[in-house]
mmCIF file with all atom_site columns, C-alpha atoms in Angstrom:
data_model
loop_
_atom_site.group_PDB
_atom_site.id
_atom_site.type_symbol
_atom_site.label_atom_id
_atom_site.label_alt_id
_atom_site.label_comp_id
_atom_site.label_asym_id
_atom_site.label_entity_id
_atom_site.label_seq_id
_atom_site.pdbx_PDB_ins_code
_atom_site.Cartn_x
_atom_site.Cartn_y
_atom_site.Cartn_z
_atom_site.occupancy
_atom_site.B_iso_or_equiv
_atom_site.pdbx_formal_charge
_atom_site.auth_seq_id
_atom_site.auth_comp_id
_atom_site.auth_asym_id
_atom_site.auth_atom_id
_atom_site.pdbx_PDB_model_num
ATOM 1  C CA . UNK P 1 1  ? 72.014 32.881 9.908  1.00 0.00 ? 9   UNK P CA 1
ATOM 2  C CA . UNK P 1 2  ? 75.461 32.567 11.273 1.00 0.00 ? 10  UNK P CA 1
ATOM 3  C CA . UNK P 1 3  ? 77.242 34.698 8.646  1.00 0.00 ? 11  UNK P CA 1
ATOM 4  C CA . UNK P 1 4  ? 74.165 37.321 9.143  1.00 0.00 ? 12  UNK P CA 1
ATOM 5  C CA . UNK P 1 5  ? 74.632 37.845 12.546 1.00 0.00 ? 13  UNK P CA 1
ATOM 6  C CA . UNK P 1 6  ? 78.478 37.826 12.333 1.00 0.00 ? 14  UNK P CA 1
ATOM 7  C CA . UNK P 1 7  ? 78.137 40.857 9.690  1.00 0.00 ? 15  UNK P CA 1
ATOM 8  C CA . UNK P 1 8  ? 75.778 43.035 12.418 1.00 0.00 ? 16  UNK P CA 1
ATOM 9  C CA . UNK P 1 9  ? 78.778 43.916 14.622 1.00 0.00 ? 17  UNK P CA 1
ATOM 10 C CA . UNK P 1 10 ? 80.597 45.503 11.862 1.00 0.00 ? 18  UNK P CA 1
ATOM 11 C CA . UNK P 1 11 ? 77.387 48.105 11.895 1.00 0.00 ? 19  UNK P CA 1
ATOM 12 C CA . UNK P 1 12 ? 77.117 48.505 15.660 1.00 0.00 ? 20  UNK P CA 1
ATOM 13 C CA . UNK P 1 13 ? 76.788 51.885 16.930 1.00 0.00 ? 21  UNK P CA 1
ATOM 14 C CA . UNK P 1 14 ? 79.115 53.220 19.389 1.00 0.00 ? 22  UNK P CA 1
ATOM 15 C CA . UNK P 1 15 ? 78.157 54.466 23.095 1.00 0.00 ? 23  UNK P CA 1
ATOM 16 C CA . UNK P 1 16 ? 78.753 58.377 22.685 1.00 0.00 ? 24  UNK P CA 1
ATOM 17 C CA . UNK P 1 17 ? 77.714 58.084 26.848 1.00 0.00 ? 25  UNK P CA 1
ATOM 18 C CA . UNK P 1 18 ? 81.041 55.743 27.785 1.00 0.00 ? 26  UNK P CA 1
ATOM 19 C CA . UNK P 1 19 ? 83.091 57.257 24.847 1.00 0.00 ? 27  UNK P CA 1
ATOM 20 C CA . UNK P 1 20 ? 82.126 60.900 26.279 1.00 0.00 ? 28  UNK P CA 1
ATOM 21 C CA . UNK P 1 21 ? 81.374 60.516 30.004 1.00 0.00 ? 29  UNK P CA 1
ATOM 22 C CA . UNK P 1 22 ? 83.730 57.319 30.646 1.00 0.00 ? 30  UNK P CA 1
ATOM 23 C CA . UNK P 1 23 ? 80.806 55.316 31.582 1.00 0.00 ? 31  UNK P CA 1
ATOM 24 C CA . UNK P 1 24 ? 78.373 52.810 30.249 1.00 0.00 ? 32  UNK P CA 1
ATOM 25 C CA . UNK P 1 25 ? 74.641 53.713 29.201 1.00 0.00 ? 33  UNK P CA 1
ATOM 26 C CA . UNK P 1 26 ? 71.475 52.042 30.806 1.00 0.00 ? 34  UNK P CA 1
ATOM 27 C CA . UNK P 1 27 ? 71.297 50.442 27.215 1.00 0.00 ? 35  UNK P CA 1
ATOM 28 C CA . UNK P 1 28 ? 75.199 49.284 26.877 1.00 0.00 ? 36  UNK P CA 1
ATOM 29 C CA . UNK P 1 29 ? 75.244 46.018 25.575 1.00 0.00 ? 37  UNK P CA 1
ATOM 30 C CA . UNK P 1 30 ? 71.748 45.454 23.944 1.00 0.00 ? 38  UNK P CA 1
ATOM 31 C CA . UNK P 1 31 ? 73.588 45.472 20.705 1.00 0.00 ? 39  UNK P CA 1
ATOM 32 C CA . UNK P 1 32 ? 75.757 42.460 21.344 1.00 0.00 ? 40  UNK P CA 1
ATOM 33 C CA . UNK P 1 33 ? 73.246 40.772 23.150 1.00 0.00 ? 41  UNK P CA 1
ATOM 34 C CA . UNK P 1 34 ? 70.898 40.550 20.264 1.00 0.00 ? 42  UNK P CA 1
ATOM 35 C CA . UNK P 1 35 ? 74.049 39.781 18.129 1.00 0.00 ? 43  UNK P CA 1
ATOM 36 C CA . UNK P 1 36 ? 74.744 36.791 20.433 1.00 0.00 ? 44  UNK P CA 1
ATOM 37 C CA . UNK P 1 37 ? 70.935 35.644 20.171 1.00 0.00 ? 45  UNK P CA 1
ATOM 38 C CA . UNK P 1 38 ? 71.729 35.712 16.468 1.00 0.00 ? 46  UNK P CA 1
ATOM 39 C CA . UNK P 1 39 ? 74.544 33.288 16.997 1.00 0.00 ? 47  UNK P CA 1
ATOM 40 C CA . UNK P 1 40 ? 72.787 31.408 19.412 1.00 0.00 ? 48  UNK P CA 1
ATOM 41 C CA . UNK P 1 41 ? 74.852 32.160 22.592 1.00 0.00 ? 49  UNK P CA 1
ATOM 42 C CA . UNK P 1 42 ? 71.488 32.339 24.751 1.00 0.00 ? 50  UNK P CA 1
ATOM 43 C CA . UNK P 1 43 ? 72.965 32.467 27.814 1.00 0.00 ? 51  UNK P CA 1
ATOM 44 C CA . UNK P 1 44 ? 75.984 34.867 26.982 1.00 0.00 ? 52  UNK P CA 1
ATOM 45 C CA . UNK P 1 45 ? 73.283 37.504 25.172 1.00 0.00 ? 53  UNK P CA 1
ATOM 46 C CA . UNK P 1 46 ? 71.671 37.338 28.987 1.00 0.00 ? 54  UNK P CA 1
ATOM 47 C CA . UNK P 1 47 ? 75.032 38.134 30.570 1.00 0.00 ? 55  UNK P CA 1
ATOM 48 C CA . UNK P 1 48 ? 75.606 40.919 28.410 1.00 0.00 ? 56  UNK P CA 1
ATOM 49 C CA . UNK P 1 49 ? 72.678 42.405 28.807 1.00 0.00 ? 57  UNK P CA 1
ATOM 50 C CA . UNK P 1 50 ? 70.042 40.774 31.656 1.00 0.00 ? 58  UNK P CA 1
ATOM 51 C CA . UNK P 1 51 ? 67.058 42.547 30.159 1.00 0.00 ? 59  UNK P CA 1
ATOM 52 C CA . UNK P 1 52 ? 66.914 41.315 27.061 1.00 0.00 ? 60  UNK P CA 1
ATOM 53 C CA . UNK P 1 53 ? 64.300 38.721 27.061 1.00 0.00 ? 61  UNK P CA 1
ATOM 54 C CA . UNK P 1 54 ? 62.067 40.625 29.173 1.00 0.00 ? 62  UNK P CA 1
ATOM 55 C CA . UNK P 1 55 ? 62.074 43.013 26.416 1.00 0.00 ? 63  UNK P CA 1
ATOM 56 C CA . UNK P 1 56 ? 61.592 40.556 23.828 1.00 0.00 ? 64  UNK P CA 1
ATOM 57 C CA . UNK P 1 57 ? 58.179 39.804 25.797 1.00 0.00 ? 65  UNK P CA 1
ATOM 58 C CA . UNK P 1 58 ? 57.416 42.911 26.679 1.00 0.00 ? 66  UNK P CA 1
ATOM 59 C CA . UNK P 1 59 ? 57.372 43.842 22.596 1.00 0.00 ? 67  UNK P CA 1
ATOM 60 C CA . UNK P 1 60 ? 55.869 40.838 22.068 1.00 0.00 ? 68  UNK P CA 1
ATOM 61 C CA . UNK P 1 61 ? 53.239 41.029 23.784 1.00 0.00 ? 69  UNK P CA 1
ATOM 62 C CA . UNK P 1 62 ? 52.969 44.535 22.718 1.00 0.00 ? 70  UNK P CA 1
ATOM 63 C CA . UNK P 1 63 ? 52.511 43.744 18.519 1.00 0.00 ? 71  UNK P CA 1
ATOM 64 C CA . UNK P 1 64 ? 50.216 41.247 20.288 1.00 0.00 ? 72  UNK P CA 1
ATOM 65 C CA . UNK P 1 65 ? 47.811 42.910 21.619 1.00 0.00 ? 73  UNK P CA 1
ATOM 66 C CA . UNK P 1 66 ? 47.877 45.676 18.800 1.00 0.00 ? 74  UNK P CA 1
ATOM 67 C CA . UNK P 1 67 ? 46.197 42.872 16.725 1.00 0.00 ? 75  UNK P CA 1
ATOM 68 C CA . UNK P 1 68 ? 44.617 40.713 19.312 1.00 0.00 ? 76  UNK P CA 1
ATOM 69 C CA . UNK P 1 69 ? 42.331 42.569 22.348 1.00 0.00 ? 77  UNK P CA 1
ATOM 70 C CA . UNK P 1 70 ? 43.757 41.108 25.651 1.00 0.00 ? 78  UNK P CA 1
ATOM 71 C CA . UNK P 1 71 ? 41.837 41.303 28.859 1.00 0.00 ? 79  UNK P CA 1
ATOM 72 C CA . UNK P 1 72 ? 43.782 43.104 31.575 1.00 0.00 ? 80  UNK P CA 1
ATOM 73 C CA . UNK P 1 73 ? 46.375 44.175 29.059 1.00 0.00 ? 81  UNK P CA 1
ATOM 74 C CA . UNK P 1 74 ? 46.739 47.478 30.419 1.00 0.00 ? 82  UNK P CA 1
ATOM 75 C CA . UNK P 1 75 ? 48.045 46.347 33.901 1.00 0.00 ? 83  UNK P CA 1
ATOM 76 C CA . UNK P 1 76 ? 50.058 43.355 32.201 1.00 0.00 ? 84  UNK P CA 1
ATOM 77 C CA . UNK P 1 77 ? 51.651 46.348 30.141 1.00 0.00 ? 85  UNK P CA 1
ATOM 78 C CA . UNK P 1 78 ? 52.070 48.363 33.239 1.00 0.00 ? 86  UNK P CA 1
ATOM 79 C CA . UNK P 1 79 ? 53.818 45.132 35.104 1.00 0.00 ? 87  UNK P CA 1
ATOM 80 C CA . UNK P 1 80 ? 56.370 44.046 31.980 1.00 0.00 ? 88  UNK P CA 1
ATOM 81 C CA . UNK P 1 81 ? 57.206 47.756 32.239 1.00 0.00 ? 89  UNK P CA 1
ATOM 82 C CA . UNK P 1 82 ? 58.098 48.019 35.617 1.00 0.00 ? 90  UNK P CA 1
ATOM 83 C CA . UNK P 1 83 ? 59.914 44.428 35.123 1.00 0.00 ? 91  UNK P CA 1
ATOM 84 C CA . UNK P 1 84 ? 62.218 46.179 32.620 1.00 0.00 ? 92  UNK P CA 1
ATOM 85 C CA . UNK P 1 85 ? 62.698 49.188 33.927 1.00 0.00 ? 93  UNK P CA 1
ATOM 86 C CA . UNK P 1 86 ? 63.721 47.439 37.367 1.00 0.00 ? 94  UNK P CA 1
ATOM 87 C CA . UNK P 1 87 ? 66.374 44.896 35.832 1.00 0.00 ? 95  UNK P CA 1
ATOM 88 C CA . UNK P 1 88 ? 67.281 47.735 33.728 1.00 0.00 ? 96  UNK P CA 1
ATOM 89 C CA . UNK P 1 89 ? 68.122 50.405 36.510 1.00 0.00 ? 97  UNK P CA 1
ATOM 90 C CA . UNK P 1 90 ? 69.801 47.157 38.447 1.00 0.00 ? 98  UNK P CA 1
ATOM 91 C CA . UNK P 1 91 ? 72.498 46.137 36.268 1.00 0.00 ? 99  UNK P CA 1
ATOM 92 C CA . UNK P 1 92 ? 73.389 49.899 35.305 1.00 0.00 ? 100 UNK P CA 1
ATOM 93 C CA . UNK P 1 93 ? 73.726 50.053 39.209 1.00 0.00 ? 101 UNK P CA 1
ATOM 94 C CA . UNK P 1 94 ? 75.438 46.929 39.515 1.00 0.00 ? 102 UNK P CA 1
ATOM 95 C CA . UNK P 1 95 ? 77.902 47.897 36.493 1.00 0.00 ? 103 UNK P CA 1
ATOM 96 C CA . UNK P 1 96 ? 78.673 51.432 37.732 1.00 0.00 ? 104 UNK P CA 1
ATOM 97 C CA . UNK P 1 97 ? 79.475 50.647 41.282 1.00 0.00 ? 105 UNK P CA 1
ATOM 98 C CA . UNK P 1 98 ? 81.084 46.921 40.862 1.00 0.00 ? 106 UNK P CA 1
ATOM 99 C CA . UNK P 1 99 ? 83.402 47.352 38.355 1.00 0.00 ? 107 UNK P CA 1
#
């Protein structure tokens, strides 16, 4: 799984955003995060990018309930949503203005 995962960042895909703005994306560093998963640097792939396993849940649960009918999905949807789209608009923030 190792050698896998070490092959993916010779195919990652460039940020046209930082190479032609000058700044990072909201999605900057998803990539290497789910290359570090891969290697099984948990806690680095959170670093690089803090809304990773919220999105692993909220896709999750997603194929989930596309098979299985959950009660209240709709406002669990609406709530892992809202999650990620908070912690995603917070470290953008946090990565324009502090560094």
């Amino acid at each position: 799984m190792l050698i896998i995962a070490k092959g993916l960042e010779d195919y990652m895909l460039p940020c046209l955003n930082k190479k032609l703005l000058g700044f990072e994306c909201m999605g900057c560093g998803m990539q290497r995060s789910i290359a570090l998963i891969f290697n099984g640097k948990l806690i680095d792939a959170f670093f690089m990018y803090p809304a990773i396993y919220t999105l692993i849940v909220f896709f999750g649960f997603l194929i989930v309930n596309s098979f299985w009918n959950i009660k209240n999905s709709n406002k669990i949807i609406i709530i892992l949503a809202l999650t990620n789209v908070f912690i995603i608009v917070t470290n953008f923030i946090i990565k324009l203005y502090l560094k």
